[in-house]
Short mmCIF file of C-alpha atoms in Angstrom, two decimals:
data_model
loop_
_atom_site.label_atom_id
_atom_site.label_comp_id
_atom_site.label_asym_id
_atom_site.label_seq_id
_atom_site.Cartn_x
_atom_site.Cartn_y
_atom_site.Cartn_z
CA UNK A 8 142.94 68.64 118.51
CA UNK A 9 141.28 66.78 115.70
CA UNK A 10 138.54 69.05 114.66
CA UNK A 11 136.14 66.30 113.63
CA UNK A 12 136.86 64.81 117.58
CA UNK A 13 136.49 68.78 118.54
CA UNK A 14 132.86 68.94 117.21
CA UNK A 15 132.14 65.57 118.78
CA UNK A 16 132.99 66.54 122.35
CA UNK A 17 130.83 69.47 122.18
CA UNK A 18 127.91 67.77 120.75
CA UNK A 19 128.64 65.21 123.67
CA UNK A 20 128.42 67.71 126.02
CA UNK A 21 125.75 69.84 124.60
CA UNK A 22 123.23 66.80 124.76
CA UNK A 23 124.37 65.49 128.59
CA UNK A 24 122.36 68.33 129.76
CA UNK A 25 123.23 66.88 133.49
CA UNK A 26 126.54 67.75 133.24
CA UNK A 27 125.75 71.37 131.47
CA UNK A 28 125.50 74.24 133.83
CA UNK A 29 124.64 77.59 133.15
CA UNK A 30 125.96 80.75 134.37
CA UNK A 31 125.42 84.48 133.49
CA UNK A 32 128.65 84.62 130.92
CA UNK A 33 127.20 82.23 129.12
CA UNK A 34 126.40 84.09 126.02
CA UNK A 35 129.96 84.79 125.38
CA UNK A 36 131.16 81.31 125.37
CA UNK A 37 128.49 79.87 123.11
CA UNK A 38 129.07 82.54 120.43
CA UNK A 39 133.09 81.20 120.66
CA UNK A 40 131.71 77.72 120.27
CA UNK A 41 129.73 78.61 117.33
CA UNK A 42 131.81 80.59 115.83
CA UNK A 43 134.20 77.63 116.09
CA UNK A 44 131.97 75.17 114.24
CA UNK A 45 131.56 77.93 111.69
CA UNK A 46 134.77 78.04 110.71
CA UNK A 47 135.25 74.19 111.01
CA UNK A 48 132.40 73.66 108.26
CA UNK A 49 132.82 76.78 106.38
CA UNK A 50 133.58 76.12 102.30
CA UNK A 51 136.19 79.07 102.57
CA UNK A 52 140.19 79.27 101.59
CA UNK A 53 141.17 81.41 104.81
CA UNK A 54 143.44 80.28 107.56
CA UNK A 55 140.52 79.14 110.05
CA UNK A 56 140.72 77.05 113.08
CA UNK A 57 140.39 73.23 111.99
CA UNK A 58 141.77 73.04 108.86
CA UNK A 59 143.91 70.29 108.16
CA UNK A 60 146.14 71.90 105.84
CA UNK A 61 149.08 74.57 106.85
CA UNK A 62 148.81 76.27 103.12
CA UNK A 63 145.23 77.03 102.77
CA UNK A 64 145.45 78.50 99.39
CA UNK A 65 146.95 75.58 97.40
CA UNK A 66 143.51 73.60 98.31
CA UNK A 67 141.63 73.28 94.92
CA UNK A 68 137.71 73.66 95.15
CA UNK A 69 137.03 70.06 95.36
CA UNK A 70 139.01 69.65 98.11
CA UNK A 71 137.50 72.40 100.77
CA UNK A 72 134.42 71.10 99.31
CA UNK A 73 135.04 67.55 100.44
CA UNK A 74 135.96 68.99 104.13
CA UNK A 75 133.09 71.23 104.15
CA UNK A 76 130.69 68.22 103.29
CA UNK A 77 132.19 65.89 105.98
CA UNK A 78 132.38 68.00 108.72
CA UNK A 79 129.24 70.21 108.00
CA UNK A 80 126.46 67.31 109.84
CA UNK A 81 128.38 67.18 113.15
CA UNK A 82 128.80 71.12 112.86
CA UNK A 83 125.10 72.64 112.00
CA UNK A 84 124.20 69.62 114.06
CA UNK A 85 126.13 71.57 117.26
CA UNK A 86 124.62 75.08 116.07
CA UNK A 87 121.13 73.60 116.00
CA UNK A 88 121.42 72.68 119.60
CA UNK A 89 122.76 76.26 120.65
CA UNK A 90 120.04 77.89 118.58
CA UNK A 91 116.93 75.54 119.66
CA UNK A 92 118.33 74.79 124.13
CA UNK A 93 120.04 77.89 124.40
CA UNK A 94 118.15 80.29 122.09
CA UNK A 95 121.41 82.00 120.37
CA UNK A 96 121.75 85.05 117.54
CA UNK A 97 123.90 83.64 115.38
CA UNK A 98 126.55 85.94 114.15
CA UNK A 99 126.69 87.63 110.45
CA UNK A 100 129.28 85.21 109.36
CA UNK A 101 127.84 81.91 110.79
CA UNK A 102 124.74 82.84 109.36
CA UNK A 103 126.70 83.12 106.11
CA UNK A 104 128.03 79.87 106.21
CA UNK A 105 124.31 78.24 107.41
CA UNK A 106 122.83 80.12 104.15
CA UNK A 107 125.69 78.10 101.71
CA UNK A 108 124.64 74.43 102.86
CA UNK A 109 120.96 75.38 101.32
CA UNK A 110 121.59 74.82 98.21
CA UNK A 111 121.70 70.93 96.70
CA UNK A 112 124.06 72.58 93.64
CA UNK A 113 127.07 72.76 96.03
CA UNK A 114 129.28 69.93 95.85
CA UNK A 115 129.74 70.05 99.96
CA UNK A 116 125.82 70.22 100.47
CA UNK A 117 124.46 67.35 101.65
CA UNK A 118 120.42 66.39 101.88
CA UNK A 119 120.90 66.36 105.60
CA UNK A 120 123.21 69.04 106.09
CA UNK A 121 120.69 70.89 103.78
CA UNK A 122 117.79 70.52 106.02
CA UNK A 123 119.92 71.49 109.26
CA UNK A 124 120.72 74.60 107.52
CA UNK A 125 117.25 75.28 106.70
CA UNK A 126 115.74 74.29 109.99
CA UNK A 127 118.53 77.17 111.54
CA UNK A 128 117.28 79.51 109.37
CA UNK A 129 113.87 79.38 110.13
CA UNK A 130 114.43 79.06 113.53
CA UNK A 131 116.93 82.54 113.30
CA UNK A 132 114.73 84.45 111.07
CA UNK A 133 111.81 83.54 113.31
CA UNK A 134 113.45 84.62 116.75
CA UNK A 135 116.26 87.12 115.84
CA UNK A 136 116.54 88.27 112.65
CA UNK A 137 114.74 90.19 110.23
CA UNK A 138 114.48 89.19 106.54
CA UNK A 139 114.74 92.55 104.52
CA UNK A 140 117.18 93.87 106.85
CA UNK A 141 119.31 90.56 106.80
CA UNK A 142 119.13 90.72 102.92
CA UNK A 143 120.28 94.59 102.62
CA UNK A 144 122.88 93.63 104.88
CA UNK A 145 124.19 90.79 102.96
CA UNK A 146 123.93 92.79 100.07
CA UNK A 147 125.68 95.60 101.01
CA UNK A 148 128.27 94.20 103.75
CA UNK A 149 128.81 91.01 102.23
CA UNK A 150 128.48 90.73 98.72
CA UNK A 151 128.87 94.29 97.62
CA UNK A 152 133.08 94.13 99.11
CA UNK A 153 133.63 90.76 97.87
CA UNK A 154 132.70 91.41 94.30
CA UNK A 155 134.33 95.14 94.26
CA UNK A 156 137.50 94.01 92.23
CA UNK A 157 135.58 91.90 89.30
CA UNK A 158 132.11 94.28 88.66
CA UNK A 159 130.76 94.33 85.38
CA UNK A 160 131.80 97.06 83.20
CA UNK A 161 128.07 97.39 81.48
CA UNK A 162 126.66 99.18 84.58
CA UNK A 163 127.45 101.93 86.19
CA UNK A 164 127.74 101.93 90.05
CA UNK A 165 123.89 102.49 90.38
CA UNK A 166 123.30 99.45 88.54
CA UNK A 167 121.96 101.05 85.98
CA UNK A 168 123.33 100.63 82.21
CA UNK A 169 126.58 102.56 81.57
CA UNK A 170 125.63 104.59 78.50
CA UNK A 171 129.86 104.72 77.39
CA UNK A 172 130.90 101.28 79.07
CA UNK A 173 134.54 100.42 78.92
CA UNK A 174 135.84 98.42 76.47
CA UNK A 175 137.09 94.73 78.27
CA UNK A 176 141.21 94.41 77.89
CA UNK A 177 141.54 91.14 76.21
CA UNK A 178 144.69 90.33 78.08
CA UNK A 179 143.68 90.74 81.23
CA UNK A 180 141.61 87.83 81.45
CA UNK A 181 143.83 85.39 83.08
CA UNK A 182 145.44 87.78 85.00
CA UNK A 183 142.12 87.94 86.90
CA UNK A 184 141.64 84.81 87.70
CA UNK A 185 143.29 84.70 91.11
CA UNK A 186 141.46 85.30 94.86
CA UNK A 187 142.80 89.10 94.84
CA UNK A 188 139.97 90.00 91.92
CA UNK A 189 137.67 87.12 92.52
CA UNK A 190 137.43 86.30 96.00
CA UNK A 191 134.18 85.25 95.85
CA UNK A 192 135.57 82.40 93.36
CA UNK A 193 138.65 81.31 94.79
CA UNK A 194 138.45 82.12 98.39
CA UNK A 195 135.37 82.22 100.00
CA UNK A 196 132.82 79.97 98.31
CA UNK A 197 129.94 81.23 100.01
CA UNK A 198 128.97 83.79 98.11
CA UNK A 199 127.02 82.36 95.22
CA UNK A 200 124.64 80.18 97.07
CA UNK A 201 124.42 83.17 99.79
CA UNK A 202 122.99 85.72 96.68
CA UNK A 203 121.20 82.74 95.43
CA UNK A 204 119.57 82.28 98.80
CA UNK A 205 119.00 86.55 98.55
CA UNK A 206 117.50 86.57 95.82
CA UNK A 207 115.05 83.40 95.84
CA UNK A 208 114.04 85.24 99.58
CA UNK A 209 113.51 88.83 98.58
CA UNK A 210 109.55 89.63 97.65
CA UNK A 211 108.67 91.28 94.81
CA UNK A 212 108.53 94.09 97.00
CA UNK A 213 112.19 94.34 98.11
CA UNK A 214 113.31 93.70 94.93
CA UNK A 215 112.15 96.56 93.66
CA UNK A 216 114.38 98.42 96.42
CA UNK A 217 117.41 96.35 96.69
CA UNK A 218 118.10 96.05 92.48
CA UNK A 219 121.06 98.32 92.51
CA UNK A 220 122.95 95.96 94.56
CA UNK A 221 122.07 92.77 92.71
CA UNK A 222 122.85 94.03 89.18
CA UNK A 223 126.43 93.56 89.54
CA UNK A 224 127.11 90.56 91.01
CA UNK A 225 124.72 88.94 88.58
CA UNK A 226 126.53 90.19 85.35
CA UNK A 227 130.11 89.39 86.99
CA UNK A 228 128.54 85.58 87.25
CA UNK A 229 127.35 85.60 83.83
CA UNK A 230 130.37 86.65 82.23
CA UNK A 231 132.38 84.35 84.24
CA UNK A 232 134.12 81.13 82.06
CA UNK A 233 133.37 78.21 84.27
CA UNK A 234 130.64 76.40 83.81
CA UNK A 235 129.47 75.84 87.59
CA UNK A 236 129.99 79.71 88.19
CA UNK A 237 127.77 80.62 84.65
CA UNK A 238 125.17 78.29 85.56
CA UNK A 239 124.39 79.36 88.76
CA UNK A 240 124.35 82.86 87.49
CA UNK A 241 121.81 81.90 84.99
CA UNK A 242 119.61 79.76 87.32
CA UNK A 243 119.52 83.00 89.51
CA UNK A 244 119.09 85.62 86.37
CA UNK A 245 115.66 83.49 86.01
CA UNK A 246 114.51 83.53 89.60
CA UNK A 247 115.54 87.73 89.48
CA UNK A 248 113.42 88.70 86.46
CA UNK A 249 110.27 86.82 87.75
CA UNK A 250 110.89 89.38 90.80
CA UNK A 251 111.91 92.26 89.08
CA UNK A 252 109.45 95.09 88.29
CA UNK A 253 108.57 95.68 84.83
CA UNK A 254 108.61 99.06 84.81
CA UNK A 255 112.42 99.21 86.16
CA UNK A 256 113.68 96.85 83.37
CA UNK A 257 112.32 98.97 80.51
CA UNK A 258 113.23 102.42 82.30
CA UNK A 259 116.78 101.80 83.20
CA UNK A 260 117.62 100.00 79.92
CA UNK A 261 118.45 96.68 81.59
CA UNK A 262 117.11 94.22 79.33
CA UNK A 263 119.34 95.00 76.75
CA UNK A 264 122.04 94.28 79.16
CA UNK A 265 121.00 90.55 80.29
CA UNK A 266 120.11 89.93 76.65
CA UNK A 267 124.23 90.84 76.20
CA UNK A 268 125.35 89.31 79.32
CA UNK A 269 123.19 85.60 78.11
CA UNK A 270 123.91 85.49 74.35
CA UNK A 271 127.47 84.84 74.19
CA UNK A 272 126.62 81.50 76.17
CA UNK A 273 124.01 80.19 73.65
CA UNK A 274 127.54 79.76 71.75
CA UNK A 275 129.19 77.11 74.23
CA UNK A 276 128.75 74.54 71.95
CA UNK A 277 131.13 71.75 71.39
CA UNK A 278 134.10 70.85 70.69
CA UNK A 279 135.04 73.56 73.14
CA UNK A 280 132.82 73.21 75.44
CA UNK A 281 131.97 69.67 76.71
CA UNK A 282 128.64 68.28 75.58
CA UNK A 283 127.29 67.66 79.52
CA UNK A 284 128.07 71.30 80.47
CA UNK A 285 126.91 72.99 77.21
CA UNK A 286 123.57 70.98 77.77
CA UNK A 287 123.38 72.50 80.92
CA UNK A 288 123.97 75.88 79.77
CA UNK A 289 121.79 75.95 77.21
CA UNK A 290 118.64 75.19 78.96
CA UNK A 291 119.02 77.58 81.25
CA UNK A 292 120.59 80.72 79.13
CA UNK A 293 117.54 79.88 77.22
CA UNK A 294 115.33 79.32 80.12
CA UNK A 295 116.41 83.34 81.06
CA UNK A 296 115.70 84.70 78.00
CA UNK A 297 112.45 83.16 77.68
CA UNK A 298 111.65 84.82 81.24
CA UNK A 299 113.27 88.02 79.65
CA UNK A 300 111.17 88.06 76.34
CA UNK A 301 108.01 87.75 78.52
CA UNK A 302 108.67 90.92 80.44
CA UNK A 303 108.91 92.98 77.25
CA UNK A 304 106.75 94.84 75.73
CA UNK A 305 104.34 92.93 73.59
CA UNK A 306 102.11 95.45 72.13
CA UNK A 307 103.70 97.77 69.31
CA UNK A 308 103.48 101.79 69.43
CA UNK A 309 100.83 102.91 67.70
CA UNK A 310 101.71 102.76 63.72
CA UNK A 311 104.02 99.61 64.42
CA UNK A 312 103.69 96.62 63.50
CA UNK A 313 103.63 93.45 66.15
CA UNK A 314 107.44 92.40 64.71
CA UNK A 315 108.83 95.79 65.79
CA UNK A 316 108.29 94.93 69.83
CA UNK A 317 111.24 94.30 72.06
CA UNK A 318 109.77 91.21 72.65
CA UNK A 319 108.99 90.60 69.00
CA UNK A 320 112.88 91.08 68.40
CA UNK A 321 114.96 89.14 71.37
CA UNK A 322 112.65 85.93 70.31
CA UNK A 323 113.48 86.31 66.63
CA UNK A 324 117.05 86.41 68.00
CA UNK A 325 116.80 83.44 69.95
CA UNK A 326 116.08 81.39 66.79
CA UNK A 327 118.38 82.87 64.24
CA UNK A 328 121.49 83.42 66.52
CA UNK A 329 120.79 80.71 68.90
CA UNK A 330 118.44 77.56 67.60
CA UNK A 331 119.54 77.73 64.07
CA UNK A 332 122.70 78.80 64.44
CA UNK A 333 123.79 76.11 67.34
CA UNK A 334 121.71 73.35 65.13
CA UNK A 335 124.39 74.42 62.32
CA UNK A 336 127.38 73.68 64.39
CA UNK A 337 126.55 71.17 66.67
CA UNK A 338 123.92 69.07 64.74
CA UNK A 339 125.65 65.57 64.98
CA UNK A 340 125.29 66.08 69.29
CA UNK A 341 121.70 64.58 68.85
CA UNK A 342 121.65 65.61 72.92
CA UNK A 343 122.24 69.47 71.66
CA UNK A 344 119.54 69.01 69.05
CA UNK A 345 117.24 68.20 71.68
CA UNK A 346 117.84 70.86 73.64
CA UNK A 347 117.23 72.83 71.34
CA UNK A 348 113.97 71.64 69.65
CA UNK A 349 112.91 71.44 72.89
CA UNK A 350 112.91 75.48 73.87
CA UNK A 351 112.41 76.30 70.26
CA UNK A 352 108.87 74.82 70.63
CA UNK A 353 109.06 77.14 73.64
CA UNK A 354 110.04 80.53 71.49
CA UNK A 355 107.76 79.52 68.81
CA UNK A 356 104.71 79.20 71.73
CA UNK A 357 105.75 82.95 72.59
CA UNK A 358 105.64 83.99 69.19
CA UNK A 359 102.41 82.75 68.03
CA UNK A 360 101.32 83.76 64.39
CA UNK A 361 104.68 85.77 64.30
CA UNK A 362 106.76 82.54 63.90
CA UNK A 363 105.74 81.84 60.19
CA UNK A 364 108.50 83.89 58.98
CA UNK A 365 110.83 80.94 60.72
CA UNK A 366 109.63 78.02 58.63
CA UNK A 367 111.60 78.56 55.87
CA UNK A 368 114.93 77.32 58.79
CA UNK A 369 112.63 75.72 60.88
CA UNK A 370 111.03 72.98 58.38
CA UNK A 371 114.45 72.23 56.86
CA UNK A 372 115.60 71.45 60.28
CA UNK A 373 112.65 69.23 61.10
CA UNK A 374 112.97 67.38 57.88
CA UNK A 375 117.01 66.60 58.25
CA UNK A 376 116.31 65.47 62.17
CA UNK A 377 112.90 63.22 61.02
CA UNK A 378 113.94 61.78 57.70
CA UNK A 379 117.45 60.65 59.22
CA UNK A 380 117.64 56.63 58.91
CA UNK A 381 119.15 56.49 62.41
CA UNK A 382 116.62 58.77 63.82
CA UNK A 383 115.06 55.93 65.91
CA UNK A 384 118.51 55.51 67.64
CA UNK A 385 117.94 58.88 69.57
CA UNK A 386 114.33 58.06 70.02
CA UNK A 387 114.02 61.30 72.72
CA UNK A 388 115.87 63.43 70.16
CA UNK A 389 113.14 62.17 67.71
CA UNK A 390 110.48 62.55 70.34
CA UNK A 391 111.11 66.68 71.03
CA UNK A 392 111.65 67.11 66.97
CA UNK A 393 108.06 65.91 66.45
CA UNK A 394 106.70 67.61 69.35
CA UNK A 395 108.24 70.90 68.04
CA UNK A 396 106.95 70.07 65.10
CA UNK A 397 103.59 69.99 66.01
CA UNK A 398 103.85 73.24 67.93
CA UNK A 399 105.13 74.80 64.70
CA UNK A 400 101.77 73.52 63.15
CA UNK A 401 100.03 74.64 66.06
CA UNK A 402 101.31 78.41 65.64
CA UNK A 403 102.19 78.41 62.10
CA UNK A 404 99.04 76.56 60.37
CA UNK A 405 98.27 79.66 58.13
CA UNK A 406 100.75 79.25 55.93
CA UNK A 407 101.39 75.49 55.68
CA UNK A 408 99.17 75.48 52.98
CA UNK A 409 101.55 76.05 50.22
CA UNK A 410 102.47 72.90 48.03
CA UNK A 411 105.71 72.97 49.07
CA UNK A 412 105.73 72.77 52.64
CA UNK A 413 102.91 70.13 52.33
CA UNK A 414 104.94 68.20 50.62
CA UNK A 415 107.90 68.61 52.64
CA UNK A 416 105.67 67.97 55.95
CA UNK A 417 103.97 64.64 54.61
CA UNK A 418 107.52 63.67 53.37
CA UNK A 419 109.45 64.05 56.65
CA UNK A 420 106.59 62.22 58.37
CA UNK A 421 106.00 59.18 55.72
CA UNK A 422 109.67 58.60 56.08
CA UNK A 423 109.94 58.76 60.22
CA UNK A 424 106.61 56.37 60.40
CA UNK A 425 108.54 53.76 58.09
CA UNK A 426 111.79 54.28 59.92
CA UNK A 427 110.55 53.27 63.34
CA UNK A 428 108.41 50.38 61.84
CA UNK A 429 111.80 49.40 60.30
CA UNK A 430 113.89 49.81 63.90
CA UNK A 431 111.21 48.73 65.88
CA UNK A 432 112.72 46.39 68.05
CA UNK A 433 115.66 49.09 69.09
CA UNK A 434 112.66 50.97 70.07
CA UNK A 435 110.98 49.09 72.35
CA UNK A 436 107.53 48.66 72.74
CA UNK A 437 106.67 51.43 75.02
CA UNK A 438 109.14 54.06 72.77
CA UNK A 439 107.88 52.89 69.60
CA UNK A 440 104.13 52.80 70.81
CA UNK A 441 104.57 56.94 71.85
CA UNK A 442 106.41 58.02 68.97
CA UNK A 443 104.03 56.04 66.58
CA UNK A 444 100.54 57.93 68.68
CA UNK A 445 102.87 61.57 68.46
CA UNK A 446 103.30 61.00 64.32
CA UNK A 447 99.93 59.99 63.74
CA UNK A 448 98.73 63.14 65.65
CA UNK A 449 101.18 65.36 64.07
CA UNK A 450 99.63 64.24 60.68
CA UNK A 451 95.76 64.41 61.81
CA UNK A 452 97.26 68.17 62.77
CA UNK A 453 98.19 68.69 59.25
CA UNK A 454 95.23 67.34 58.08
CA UNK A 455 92.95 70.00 59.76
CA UNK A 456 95.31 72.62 59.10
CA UNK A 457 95.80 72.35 55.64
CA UNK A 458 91.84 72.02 55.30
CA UNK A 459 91.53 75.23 57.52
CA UNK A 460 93.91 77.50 55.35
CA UNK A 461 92.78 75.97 51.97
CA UNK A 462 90.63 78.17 49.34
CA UNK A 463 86.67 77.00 49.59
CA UNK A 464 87.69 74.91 47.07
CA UNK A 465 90.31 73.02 48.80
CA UNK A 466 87.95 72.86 51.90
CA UNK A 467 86.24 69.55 51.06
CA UNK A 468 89.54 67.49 50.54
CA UNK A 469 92.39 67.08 53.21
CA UNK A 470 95.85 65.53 52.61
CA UNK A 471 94.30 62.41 51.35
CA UNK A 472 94.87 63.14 47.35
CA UNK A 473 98.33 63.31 47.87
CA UNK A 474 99.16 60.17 50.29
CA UNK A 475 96.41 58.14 48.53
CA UNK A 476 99.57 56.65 46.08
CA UNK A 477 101.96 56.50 48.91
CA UNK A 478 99.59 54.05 50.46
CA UNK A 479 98.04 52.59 47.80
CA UNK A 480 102.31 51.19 47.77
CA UNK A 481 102.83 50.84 51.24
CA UNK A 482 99.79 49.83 52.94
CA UNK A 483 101.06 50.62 56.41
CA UNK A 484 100.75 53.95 55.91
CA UNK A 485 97.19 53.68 56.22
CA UNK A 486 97.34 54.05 59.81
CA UNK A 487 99.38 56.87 59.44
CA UNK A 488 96.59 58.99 57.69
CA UNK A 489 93.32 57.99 58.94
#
């Protein structure tokens, strides 16, 4: 039978109550019936009932997650009446497959079969199970097994960092890419939203328990290739380390192992990676090691100075061997260049006073972006370099005062005001309107920096000696200034 008309009959059935009588075996038959729809819905390559297909493993990923997505309303729908009429414990696997429609990342995850999902496990959690047990167990019974064939060589089987890992075989890679090693990637697509779902549910509390078990499967997804697999590990790095106990990152050596496991992907960059996915990985790696920095130690040993952190070093890393060095590569993918002005105004936030050592990459880098004539072309390119701009002012204001950066700074933003008078109309009022307010506060910025930092002789004058010429010959400027 058709397992689409299958799912219907029972759903028939289950709502003509009239026609539904019980008896004391009941309990047996509705766990058949739901472990039926289970398998029906599941996004999984095994031979289960209601598949379509005879050769289960030559469906791609796309295609199980097409059935899962049309067949997953009519099946949650027929758990949600067992588990609301007829109150029933839903086994360990169909609460599996109820914990991978919860995410809106997965391609067979509707908003609908999204809220059934979450509605069931509410109504589970609240009646019959028992969150930090159901966690451990999905941990250990689940998750552990599946991802026994692909762990991490950076950890030892504690979790903890291997102090003589093993060195990765360079041809082996490929040879690893089938459902034998990576299950949890080619066969039972689960798993990822399942941890994800772990994770974003465990307190504080339990994390500080259940960390051994995690460690693992989180490194396996961040040094896996694809993008959708990397990502996710990334998105749930971020949600870990806000859980994760300070004290346990610095004692077991850990940080130095996400820092590791993150880095390499601040290097997708194209040409070979896509633009759209490196985007995507970007802002997140960076988003992670952002959350990382801020877990570090912040205050130096005594005799130290405030570079000489942890924290001091992974953000100076972030900007040398990730802003600067992507900007280098990839600078004509203005959407990159975003990206990364964007979270280098975050690292530079972080690092306070300590980022003046940057501005000899960082100005450079503003003034190429700002003075380009097609700048107003990529008007929210143009918008995040002046914003990060500003927040290098912000942080950096001590030591703007030499000639040579003021010149460079009133330079950059003489040049971007006449650009986007000049391209105006490809603005748009509304674009051209912010970007004009953002300059003209990024020089009155200046203006009381350099005034600030100046000797007490300097104190009484601002910028105004030096633009007085440039607007003296270009009137418009005047704005610009006052």
């Amino acid at each position: 039978m058709n397992p689409r008309a299958c799912l219907v009959s029972v759903l028939i059935c289950l709502k003509s109550k009239t026609k539904v009588q019980r008896e004391p075996g009941d309990s047996v038959s509705i766990g058949h019936l739901c472990d039926y729809a289970t398998q029906v819905i599941s996004p999984c390559l095994a031979d289960e009932a209601g598949r379509d297909s005879a050769d289960e493993e030559s469906l791609e990923y796309e295609q199980v997650a097409q059935h899962s997505r049309e067949m997953a309303p009519l099946g949650l729908e027929v758990l949600q009446v067992f588990s609301e009429e007829y109150s029933a414990a839903f086994s360990e696997d169909t609460v599996l497959t109820v914990i991978s429609f919860t995410s809106p990342k997965d391609p067979w995850t509707t908003q609908e079969a999204r809220d059934l999902a979450e509605t069931l496990m509410a109504e589970q959690l609240a009646h019959h199970q028992d969150l930090s047990t159901l966690n451990e167990a999905i941990l250990k019974g689940y998750l552990r097994p599946l991802f026994s064939k692909s762990k991490p060589k950076a950890v030892t089987a504690s979790g903890r960092k291997a102090a003589f890992p093993e060195e990765d075989d360079t041809h082996r890679g490929l040879m690893d890419e089938n459902k034998e090693v990576k299950p949890w990637k080619y066969a039972d697509h689960r798993a990822i939203t399942v941890f994800q779902w772990v994770v974003s549910t465990t307190t504080a509390d339990l994390m500080s328990k259940q960390w051994p078990l995690c460690i693992p499967v989180l490194l396996t997804l961040l040094d896996d290739g694809a993008t959708r697999v990397r990502s996710r590990g990334l998105a749930i790095l971020d949600a870990f380390l806000r859980k994760f106990p300070d004290n346990i990152l610095r004692d077991t050596g850990l940080a130095s192992v996400f820092e590791d496991a993150v880095f390499p992907t601040l290097h997708f960059l194209p040409s070979i990676t896509p633009e759209e996915e490196s985007i995507q990985l970007l802002g997140q790696a960076y988003t992670a090691l952002l959350t990382l920095a801020g877990k570090l130690d912040a205050s130096p040993a005594a005799g130290k100075v405030a570079s000489s952190t942890s924290r001091a070093k992974l953000l100076d890393k972030m900007l040398r061997e990730g802003v600067f060095s992507a900007y280098f590569h990839a600078k004509e993918h203005v959407c990159i260049v975003e990206v990364l002005l964007i979270h280098a105004a975050k690292i530079l936030d972080e690092m306070g006073i300590q980022g003046v050592k940057h501005l000899k990459d960082l100005i450079p880098m503003h003034s190429e972006i700002m003075t380009n004539p097609f700048a107003a072309l990529a008007p929210s390119t143009l918008s995040a370099a002046i914003s990060c701009l500003q927040t290098t002012i912000k942080n950096c204001w001590p030591r703007l005062s030499t000639p040579a950066y003021q010149s460079e700074l009133i330079k950059m933003l003489v040049v971007c005001y006449l650009t986007i008078h000049d391209d105006k109309d490809k603005l748009g009022t509304e674009q051209f309107e912010a970007i004009e307010a953002d300059l003209t506060q990024t020089a009155s910025m200046l203006t009381i920096a350099t005034k600030s930092c100046g000797s007490s002789e300097d104190q009484d004058r601002d910028l105004s000696e030096k633009v007085a010429p440039l607007v003296a010959k270009e009137p418009l400027l005047a704005k610009l200034f006052t």
